[in-house]
PDB file of C-alpha atoms in Angstrom:
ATOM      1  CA  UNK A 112      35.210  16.104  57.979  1.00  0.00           C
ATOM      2  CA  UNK A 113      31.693  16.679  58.059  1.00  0.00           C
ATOM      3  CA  UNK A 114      31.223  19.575  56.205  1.00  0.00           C
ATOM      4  CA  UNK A 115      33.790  19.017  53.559  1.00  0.00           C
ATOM      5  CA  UNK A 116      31.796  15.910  52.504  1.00  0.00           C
ATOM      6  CA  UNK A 117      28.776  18.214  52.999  1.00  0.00           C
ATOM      7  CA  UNK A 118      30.624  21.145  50.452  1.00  0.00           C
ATOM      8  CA  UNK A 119      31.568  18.325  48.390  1.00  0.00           C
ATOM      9  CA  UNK A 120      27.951  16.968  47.411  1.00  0.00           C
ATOM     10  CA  UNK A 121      26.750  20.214  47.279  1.00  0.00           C
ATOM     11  CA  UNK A 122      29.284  21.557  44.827  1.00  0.00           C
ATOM     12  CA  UNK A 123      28.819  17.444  42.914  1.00  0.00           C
ATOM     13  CA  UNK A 124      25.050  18.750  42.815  1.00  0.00           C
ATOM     14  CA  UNK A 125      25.149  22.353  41.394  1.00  0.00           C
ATOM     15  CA  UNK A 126      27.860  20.601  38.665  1.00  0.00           C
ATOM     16  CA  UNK A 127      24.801  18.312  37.577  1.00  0.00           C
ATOM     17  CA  UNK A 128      21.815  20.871  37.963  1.00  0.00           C
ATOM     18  CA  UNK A 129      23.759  23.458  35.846  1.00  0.00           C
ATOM     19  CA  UNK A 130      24.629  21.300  32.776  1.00  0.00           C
ATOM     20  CA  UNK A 131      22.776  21.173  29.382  1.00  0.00           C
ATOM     21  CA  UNK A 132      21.295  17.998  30.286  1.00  0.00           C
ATOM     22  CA  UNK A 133      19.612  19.794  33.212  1.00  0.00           C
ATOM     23  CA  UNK A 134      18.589  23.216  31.408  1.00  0.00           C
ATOM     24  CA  UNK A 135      15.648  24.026  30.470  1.00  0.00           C
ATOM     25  CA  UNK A 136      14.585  23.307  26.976  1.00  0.00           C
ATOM     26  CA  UNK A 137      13.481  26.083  24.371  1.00  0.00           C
ATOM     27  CA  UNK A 138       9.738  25.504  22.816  1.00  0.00           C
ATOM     28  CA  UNK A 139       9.663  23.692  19.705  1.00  0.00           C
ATOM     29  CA  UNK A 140       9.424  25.948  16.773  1.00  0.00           C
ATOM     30  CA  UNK A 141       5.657  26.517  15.379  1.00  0.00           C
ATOM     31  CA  UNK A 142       4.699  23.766  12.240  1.00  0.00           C
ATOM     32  CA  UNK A 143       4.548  25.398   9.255  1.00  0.00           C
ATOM     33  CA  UNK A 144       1.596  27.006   8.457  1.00  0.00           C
ATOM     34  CA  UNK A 145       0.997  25.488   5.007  1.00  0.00           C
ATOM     35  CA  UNK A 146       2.669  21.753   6.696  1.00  0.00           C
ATOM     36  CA  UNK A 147       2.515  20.250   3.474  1.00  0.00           C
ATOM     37  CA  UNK A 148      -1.458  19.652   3.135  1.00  0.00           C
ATOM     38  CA  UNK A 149      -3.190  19.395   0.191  1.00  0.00           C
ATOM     39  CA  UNK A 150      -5.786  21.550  -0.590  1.00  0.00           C
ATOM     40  CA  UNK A 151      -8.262  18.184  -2.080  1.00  0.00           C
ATOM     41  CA  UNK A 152      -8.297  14.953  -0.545  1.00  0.00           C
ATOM     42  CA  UNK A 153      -5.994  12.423  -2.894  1.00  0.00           C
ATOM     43  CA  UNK A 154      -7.528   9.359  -4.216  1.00  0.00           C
ATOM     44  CA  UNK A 155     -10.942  10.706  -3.795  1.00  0.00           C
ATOM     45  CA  UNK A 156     -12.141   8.069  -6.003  1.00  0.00           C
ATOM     46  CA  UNK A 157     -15.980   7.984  -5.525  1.00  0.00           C
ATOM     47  CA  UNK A 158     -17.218   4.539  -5.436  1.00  0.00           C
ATOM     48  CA  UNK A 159     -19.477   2.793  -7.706  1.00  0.00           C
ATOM     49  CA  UNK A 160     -21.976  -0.056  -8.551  1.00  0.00           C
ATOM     50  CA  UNK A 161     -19.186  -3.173  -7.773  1.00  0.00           C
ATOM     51  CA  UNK A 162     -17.991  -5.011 -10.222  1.00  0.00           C
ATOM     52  CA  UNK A 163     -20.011  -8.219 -11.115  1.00  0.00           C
ATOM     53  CA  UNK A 164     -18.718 -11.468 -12.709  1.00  0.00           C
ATOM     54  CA  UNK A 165     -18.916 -10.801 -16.305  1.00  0.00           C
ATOM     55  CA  UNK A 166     -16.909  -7.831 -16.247  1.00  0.00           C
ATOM     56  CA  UNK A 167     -14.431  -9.806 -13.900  1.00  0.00           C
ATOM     57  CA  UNK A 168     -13.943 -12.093 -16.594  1.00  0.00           C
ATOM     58  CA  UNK A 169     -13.280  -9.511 -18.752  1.00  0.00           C
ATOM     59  CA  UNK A 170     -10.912  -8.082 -16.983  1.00  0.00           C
ATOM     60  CA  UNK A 171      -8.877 -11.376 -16.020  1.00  0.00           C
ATOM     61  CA  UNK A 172      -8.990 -12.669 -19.810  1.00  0.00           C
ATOM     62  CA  UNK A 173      -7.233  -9.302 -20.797  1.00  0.00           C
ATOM     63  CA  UNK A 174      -4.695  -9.810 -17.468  1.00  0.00           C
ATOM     64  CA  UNK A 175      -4.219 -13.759 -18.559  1.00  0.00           C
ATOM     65  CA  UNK A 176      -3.374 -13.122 -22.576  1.00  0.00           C
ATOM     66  CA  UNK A 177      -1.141 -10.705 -21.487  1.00  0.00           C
ATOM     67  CA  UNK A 178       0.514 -12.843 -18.945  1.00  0.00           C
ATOM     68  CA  UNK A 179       0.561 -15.879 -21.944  1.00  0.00           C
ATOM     69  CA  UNK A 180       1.729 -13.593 -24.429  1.00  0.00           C
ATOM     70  CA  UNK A 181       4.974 -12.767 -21.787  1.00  0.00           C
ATOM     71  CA  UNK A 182       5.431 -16.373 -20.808  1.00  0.00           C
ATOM     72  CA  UNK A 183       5.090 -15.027 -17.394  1.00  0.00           C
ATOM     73  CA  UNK A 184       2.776 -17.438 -14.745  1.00  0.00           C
ATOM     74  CA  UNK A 185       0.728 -15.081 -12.508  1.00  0.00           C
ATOM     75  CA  UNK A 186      -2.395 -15.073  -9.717  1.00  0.00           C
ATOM     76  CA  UNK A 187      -4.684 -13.131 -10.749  1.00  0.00           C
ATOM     77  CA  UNK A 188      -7.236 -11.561  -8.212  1.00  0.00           C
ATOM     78  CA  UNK A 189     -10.137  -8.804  -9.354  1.00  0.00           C
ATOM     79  CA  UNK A 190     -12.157  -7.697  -6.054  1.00  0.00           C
ATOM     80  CA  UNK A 191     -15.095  -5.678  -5.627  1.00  0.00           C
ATOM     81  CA  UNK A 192     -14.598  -2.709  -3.922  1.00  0.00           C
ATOM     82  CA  UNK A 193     -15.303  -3.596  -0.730  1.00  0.00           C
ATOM     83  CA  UNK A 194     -12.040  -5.753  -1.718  1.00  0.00           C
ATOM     84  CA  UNK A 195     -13.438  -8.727  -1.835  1.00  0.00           C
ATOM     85  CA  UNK A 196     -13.212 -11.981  -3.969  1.00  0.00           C
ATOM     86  CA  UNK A 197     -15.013 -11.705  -6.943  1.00  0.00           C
ATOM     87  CA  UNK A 198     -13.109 -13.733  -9.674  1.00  0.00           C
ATOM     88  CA  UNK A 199      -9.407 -15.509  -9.205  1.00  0.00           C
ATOM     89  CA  UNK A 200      -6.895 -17.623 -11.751  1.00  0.00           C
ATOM     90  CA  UNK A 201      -3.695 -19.415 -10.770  1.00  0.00           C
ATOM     91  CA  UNK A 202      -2.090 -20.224 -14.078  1.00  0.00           C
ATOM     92  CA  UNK A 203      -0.040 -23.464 -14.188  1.00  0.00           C
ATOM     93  CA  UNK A 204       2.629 -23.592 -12.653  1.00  0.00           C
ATOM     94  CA  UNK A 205       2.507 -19.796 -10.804  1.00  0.00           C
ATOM     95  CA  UNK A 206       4.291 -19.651  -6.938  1.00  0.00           C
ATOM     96  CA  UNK A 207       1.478 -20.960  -4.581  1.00  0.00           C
ATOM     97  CA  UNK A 208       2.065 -17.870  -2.585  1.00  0.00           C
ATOM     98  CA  UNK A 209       0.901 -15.525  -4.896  1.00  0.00           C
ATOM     99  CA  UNK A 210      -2.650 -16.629  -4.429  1.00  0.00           C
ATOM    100  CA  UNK A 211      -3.172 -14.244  -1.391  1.00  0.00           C
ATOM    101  CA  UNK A 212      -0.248 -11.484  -2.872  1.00  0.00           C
ATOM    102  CA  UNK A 213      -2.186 -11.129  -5.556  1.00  0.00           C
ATOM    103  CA  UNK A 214      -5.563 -11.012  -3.373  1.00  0.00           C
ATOM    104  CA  UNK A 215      -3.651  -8.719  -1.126  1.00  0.00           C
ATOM    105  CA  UNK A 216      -3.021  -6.199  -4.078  1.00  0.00           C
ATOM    106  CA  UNK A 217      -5.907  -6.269  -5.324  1.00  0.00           C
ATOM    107  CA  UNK A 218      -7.908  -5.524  -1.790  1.00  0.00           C
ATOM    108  CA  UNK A 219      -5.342  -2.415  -1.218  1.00  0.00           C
ATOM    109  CA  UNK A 220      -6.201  -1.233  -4.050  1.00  0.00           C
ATOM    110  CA  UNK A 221      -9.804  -1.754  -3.591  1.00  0.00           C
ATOM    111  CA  UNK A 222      -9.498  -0.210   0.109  1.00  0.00           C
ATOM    112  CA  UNK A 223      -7.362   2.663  -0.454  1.00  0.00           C
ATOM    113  CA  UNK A 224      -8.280   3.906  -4.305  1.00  0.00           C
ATOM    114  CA  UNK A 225      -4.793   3.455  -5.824  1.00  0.00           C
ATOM    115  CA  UNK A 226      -2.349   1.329  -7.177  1.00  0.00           C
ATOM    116  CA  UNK A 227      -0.467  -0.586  -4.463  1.00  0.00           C
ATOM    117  CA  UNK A 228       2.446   0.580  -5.664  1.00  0.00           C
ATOM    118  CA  UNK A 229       1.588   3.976  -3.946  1.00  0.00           C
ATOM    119  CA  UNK A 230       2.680   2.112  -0.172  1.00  0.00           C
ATOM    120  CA  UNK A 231       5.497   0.624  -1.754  1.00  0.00           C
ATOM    121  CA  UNK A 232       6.933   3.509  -2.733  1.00  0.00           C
ATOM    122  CA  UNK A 233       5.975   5.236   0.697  1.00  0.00           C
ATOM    123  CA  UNK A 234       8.404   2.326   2.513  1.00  0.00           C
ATOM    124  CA  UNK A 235      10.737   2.932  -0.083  1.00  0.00           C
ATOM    125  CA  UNK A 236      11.116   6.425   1.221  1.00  0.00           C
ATOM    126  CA  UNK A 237      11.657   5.171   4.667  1.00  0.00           C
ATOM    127  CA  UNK A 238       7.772   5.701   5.406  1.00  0.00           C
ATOM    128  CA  UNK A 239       7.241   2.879   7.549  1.00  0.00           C
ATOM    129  CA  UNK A 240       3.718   3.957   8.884  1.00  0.00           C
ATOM    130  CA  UNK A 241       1.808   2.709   6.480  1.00  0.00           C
ATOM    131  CA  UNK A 242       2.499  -0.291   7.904  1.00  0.00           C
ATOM    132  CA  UNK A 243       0.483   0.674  11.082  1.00  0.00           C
ATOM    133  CA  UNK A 244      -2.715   1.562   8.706  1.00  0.00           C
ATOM    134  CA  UNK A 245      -4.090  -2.479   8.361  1.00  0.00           C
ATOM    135  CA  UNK A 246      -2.614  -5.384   8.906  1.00  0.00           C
ATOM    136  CA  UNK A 247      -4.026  -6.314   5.607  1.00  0.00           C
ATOM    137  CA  UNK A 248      -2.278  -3.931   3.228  1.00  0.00           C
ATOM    138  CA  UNK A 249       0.046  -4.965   0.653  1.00  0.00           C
ATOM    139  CA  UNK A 250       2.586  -2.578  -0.205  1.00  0.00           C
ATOM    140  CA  UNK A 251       3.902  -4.368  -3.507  1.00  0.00           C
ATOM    141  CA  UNK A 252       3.242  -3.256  -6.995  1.00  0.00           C
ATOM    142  CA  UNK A 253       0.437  -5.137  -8.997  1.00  0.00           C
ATOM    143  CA  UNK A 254      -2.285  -3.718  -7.822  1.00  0.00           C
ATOM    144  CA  UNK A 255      -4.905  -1.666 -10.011  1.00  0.00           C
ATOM    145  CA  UNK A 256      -7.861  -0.039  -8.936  1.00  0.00           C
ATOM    146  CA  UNK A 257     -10.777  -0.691 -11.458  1.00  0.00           C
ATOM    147  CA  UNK A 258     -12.426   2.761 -12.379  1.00  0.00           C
ATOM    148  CA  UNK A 259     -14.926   3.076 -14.742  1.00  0.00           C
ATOM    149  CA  UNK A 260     -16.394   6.311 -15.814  1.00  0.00           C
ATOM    150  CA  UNK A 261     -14.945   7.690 -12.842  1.00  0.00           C
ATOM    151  CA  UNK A 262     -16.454   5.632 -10.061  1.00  0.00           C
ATOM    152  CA  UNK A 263     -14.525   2.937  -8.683  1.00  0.00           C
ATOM    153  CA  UNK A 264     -15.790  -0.368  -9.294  1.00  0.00           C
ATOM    154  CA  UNK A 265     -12.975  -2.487  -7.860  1.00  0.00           C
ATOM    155  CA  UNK A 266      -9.676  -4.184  -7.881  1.00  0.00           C
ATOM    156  CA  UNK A 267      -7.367  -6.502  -9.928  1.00  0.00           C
ATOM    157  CA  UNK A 268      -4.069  -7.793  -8.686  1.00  0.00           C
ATOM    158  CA  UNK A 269      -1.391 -10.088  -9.922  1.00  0.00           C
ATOM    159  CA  UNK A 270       1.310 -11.818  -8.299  1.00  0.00           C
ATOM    160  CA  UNK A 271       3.681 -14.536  -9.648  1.00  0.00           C
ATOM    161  CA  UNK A 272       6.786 -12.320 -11.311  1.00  0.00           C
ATOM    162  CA  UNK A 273       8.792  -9.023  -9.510  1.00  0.00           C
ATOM    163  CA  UNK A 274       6.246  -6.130  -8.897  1.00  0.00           C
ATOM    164  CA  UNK A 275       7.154  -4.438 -11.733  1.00  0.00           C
ATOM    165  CA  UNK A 276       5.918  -7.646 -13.800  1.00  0.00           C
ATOM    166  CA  UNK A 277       2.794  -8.059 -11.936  1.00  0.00           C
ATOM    167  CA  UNK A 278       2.496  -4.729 -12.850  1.00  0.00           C
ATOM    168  CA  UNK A 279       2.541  -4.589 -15.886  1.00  0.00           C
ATOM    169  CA  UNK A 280       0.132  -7.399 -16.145  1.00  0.00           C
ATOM    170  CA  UNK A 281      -2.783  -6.337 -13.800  1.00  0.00           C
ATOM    171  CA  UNK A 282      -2.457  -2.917 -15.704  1.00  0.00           C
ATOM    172  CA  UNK A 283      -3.657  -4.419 -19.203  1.00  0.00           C
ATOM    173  CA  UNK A 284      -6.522  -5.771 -16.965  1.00  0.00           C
ATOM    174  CA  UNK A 285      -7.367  -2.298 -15.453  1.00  0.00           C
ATOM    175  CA  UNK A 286      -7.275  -0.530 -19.183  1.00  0.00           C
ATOM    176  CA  UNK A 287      -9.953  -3.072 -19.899  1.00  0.00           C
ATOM    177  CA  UNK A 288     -12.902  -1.313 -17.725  1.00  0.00           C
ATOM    178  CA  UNK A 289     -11.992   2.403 -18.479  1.00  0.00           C
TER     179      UNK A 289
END
């Protein structure tokens, strides 16, 4: 009785080590040599003197009549370009929670050297890294980076409408410093 218990495991045990689950697995096939890599660094935006008030104001006057002109009530954020506050507007009667979307935006944009819109469309892909890269980043449309005579000097964003509407209004704020 013994030993056909004894053939038995042993025949239970060479099933299990012989099947695919078991067998040895082939090397991974070599990354492409190119893999997809840029030959220049995107967004290599070099920075500039940071934005100062006056110019702020310029830039969220521009941002605001555009925003009037739409009937559309927006937060409006411009940042230096360490992404920091340097000028904001809530216009009456814009969603409270836009004040720190719109700062948000505006400090990704700041940060990284491109629209916001950029990590959007990177979820949108089913890219959900980016998500790993700062707990601060907004990935929402709306944000503009400020670049003027191509150096940046910082960041406007908008929040109040969809992205494509805060869009549209931070961008009439960006033409302002080119």
């Amino acid at each position: 009785m013994r030993s056909i218990v004894s053939m038995s495991l042993a025949a239970c045990a060479m099933a299990v080590l012989s099947s695919p689950s078991f067998a040895q697995t082939p090397a991974p096939a070599a990354p492409p040599a190119a893999g997809g890599t840029p030959d220049a660094i995107p967004f290599d935006i070099p920075y500039g003197q940071s934005i100062g008030l006056e110019r702020a104001k310029q830039v969220m006057a521009a941002a605001e009549t555009e925003a009037k002109r739409r009937n559309w009530k927006m937060n409006i954020a411009v940042v230096d370009t360490n992404g920091e506050l340097v000028h904001f507007e809530r216009m009456e009667g814009a969603h409270i929670a836009g004040v720190g979307i719109s700062q948000g935006k505006a400090r990704t944009a700041a940060r990284y050297r491109r629209e916001s819109r950029a990590f959007y469309n990177a979820y949108e892909t089913g890219h959900a890294y980016t998500g790993t890269l700062d707990p601060t980043l907004v990935a929402s449309p709306g944000g503009f980076p400020l670049v003027e005579a191509g150096k940046l000097i910082g960041a406007v964003g908008c929040s109040g409408g969809t992205g494509d509407q805060d869009a549209a209004i931070c961008k009439v704020g960006a033409e302002v410093v080119k």
